[in-house]
Short mmCIF file of C-alpha atoms in Angstrom, two decimals:
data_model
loop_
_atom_site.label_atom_id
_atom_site.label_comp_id
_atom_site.label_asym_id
_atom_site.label_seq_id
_atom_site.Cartn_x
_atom_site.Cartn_y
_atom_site.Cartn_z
CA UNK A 17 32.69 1.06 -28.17
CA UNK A 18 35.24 3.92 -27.64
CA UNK A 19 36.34 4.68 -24.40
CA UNK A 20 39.53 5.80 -22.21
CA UNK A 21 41.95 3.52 -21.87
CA UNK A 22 41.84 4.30 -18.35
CA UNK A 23 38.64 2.31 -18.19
CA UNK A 24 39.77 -0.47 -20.20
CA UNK A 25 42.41 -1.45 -17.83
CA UNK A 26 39.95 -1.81 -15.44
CA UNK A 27 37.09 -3.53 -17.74
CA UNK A 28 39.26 -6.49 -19.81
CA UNK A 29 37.80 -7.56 -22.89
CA UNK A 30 39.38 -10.57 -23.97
CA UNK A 31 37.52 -11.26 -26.64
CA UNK A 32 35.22 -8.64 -28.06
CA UNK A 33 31.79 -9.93 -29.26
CA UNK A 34 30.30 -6.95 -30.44
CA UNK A 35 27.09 -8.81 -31.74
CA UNK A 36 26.60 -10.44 -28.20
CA UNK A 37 23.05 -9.72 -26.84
CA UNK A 38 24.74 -9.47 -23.33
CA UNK A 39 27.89 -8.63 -21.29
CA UNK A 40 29.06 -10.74 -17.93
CA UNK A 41 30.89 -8.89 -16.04
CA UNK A 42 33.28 -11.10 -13.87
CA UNK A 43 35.00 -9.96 -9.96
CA UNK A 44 37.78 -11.91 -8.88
CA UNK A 45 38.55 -13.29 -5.50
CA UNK A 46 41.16 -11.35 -3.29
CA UNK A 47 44.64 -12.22 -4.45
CA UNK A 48 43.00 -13.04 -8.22
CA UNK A 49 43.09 -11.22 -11.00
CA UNK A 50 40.89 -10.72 -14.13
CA UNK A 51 42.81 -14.13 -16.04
CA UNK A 52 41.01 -16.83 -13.81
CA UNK A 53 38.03 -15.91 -15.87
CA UNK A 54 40.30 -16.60 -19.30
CA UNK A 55 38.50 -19.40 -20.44
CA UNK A 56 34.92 -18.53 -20.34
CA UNK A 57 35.63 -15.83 -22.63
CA UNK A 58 35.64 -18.79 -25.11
CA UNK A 59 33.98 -21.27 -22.90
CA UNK A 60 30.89 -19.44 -22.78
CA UNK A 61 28.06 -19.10 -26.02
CA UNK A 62 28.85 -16.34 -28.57
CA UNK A 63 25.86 -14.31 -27.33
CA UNK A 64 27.60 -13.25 -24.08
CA UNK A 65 30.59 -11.09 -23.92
CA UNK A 66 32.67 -11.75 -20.87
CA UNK A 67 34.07 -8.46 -18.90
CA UNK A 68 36.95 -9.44 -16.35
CA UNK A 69 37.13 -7.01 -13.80
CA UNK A 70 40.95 -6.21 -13.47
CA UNK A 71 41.56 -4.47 -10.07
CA UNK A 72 44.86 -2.20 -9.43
CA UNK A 73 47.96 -3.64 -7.50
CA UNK A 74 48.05 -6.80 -9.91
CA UNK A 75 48.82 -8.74 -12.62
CA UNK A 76 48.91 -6.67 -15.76
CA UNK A 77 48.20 -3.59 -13.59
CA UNK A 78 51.22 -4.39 -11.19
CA UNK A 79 52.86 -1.11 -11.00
CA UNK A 80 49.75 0.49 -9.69
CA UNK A 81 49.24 1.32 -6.06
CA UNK A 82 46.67 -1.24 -4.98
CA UNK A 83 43.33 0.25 -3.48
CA UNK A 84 42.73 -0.25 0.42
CA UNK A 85 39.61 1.22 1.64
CA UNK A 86 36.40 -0.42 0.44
CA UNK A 87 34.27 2.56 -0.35
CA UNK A 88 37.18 4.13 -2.37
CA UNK A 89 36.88 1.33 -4.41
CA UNK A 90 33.31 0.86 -5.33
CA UNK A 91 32.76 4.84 -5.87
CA UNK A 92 36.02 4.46 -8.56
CA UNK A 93 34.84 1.19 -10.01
CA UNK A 94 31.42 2.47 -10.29
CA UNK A 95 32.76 5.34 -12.32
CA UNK A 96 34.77 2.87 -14.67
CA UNK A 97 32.05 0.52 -15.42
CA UNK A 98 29.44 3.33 -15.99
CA UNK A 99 29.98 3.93 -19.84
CA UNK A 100 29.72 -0.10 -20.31
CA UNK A 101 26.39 -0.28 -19.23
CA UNK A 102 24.34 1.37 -21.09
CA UNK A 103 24.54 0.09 -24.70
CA UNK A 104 23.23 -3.93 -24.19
CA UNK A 105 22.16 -5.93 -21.06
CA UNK A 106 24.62 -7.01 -18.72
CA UNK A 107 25.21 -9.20 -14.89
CA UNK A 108 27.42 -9.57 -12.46
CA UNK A 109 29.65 -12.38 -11.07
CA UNK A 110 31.37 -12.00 -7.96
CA UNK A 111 33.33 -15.09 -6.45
CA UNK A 112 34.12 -15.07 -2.90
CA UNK A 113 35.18 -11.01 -2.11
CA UNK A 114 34.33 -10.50 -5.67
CA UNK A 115 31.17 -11.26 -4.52
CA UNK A 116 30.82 -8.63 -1.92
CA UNK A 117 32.08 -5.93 -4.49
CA UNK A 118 29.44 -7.04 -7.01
CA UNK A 119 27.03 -6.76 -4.56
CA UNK A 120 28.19 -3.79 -3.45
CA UNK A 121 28.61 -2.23 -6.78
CA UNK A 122 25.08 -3.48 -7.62
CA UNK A 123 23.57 -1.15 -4.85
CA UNK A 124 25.76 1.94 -5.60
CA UNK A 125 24.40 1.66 -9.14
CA UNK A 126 20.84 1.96 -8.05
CA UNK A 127 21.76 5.06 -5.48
CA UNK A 128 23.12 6.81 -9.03
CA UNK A 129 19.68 5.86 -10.48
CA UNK A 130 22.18 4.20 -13.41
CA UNK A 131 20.86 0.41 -15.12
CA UNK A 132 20.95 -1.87 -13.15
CA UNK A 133 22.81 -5.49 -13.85
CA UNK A 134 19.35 -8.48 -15.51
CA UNK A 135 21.08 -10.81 -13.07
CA UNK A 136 23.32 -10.85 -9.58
CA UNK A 137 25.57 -14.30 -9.28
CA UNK A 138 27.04 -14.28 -5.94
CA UNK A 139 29.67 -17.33 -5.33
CA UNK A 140 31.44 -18.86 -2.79
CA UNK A 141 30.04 -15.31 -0.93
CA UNK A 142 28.41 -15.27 2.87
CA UNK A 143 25.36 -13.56 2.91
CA UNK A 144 26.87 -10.25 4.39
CA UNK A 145 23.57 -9.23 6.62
CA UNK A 146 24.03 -12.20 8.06
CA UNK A 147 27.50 -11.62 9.48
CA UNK A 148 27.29 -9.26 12.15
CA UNK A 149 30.57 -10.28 13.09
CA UNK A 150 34.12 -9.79 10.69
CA UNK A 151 36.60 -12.17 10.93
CA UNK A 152 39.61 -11.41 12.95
CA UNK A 153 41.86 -8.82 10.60
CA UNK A 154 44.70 -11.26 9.52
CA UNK A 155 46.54 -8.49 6.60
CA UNK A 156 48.91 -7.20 9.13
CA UNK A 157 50.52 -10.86 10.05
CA UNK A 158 53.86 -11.51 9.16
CA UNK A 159 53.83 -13.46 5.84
CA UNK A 160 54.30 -17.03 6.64
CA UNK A 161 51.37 -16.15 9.52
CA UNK A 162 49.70 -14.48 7.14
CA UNK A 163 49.75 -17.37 4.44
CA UNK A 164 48.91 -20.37 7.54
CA UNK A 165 45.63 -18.26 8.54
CA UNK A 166 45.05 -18.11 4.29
CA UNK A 167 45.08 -21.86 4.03
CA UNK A 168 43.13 -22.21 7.11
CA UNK A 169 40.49 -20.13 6.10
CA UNK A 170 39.39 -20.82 2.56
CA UNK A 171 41.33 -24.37 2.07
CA UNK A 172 43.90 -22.75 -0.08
CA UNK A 173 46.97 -26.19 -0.07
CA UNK A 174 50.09 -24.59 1.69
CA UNK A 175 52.33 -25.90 -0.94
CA UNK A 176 50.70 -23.58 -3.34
CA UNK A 177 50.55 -20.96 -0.87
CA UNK A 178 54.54 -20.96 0.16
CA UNK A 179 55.79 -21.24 -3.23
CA UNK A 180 58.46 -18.49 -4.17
CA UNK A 181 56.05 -17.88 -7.11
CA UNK A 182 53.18 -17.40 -5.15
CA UNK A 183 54.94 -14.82 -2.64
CA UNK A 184 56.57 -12.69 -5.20
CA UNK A 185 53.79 -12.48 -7.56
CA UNK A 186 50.70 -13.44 -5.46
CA UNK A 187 50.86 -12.24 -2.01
CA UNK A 188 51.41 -8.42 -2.22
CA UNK A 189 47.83 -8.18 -4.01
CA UNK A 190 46.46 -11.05 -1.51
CA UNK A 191 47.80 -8.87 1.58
CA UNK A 192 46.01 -5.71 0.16
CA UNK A 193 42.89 -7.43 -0.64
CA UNK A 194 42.45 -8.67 2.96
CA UNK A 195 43.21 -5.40 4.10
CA UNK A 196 40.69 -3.76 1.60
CA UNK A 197 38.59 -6.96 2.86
CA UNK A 198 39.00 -5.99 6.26
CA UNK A 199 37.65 -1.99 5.57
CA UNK A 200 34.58 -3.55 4.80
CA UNK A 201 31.33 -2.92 6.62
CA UNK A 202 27.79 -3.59 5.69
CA UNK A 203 25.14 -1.36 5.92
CA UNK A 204 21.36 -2.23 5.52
CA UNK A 205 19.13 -1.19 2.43
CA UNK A 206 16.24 -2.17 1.67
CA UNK A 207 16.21 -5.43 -1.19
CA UNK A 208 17.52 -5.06 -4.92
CA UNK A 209 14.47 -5.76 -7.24
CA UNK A 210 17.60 -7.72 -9.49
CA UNK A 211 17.28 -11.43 -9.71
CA UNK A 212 19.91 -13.25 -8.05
CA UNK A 213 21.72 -16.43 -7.76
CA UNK A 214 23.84 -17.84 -4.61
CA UNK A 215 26.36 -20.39 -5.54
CA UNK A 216 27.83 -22.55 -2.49
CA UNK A 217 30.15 -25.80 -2.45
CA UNK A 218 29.86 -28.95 -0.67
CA UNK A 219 33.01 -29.09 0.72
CA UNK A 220 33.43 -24.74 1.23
CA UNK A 221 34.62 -24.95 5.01
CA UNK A 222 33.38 -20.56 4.60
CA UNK A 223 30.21 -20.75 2.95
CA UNK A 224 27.73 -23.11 4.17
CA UNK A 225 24.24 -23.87 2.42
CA UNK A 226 22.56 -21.58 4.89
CA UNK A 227 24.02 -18.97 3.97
CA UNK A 228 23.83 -19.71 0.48
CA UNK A 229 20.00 -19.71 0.84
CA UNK A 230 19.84 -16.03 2.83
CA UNK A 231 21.33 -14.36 0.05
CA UNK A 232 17.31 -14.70 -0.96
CA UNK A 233 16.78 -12.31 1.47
CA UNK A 234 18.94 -9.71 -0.56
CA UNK A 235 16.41 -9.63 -3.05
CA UNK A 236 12.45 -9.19 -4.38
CA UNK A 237 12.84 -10.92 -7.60
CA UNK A 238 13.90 -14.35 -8.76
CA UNK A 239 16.10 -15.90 -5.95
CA UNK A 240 17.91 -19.02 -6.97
CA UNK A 241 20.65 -20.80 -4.75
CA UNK A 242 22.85 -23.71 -6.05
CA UNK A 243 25.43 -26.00 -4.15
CA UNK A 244 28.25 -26.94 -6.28
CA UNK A 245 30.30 -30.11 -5.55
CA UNK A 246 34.07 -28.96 -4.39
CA UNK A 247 35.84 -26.68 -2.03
CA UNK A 248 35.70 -23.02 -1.91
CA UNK A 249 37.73 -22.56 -5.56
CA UNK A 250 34.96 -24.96 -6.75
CA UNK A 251 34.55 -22.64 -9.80
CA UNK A 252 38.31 -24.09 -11.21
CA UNK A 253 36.64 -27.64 -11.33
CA UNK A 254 33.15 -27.57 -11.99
CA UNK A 255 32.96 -25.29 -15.22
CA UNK A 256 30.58 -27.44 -17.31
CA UNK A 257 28.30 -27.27 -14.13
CA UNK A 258 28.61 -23.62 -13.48
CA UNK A 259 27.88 -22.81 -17.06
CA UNK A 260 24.82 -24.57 -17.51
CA UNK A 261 23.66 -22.77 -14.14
CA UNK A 262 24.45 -19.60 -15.39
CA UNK A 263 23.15 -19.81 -19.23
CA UNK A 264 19.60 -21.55 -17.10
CA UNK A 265 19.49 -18.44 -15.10
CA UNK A 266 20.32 -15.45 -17.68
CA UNK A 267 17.33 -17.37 -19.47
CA UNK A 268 19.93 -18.44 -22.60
CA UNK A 269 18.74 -21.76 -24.70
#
């Protein structure tokens, strides 16, 4: 497929499969970027061609000007996804904020009367209706604040976290994130007729199986949730499970 390279830096391809019957189109976590999705483009069966979402502010895309306000960023990444859509089947995974911009992305697609994703996979993600209340804004700290309430919050080991590594690569897209994270406010529509699946960990301090399970609520088709063993990043150490949930779901043999 020929498109703008403006859009490719936004939808990675790591490894074309242009005979796959279906594209997965993966959303980081805040502070990721599109390589912790790396391995399932090889991981994964032939027949599904995995999409890494690779936002600005990051990674190979470091010299851009990170986005900050939510809606800015679903209306652009809307745009930049459109011409991928329409030429096989494709879902969405979201992990943790990923999740909430999937989601998001998901219902801005059906406003634009554009196709809409065969399957939803929300992970590591609270179900956002259910959350009347946002988390104390934490992207305006001082870094070494900033980095304790990180660690506290999704489980993240501080030694990773205050490595010079970490704060000279990591933190200036982590900080925008959160802030972009922060912009963030839900607003009630009616159900997506998509089937979706909620993904939760045992251990995910963030997530618990309740709200897992009221993701269902999101949705009138298929509703499946799944606890995973782990902690919130469960999706670094339980691959072989996670695959096998997703090939069951998308209905692959």
């Amino acid at each position: 497929m020929s498109v703008p390279p403006v859009y490719r830096r936004w939808v990675t391809c790591p490894e074309p499969r242009p005979q796959a019957s279906l594209r997965l189109f993966c959303f980081h976590f805040a502070g990721g970027d599109a390589s912790i999705y790396r391995l399932w483009t090889t991981q994964l069966p032939a027949a599904i061609e995995v999409c890494p979402i690779e936002l600005p502010g990051r990674a190979t895309r470091r010299a851009e000007p990170p986005i900050t306000d939510f809606g800015t960023l679903i209306d652009t990444l809307a745009r930049r996804v459109l011409p991928f859509l329409k030429e096989r089947p494709f879902a969405f995974f979201g992990h943790s904020f990923g999740g909430v911009i999937a989601f998001e992305l998901t219902r801005t697609l059906r406003r634009l009367g554009a196709p809409m994703p065969v399957r939803l996979f929300l992970s590591a993600c609270p179900a956002l209706h259910r959350r009347p209340r946002a988390a104390p804004p934490i992207s305006h700290l001082p870094d070494t604040e900033f980095l304790e309430q990180i660690a506290l919050r999704f489980g993240t080991p501080r030694e990773v976290l205050t490595s010079q590594d970490v704060r000279e690569t990591v933190l200036p897209a982590l900080r925008a994130d959160l802030f972009l994270a922060e912009s963030y406010r839900y607003v009630p529509e009616p159900p997506l007729g998509v089937p979706l699946s909620s993904f939760g960990a045992t251990e995910d301090a963030t997530v618990g199986p309740q709200e897992v399970r009221e993701w269902g609520e999101q949705t009138t088709a298929d509703f499946r949730p799944r606890m995973f063993p782990g902690n919130h990043f469960y999706l670094a150490t339980e691959r072989p499970r996670l695959y096998q949930a997703l090939l069951e779901d998308l209905q692959f043999p």
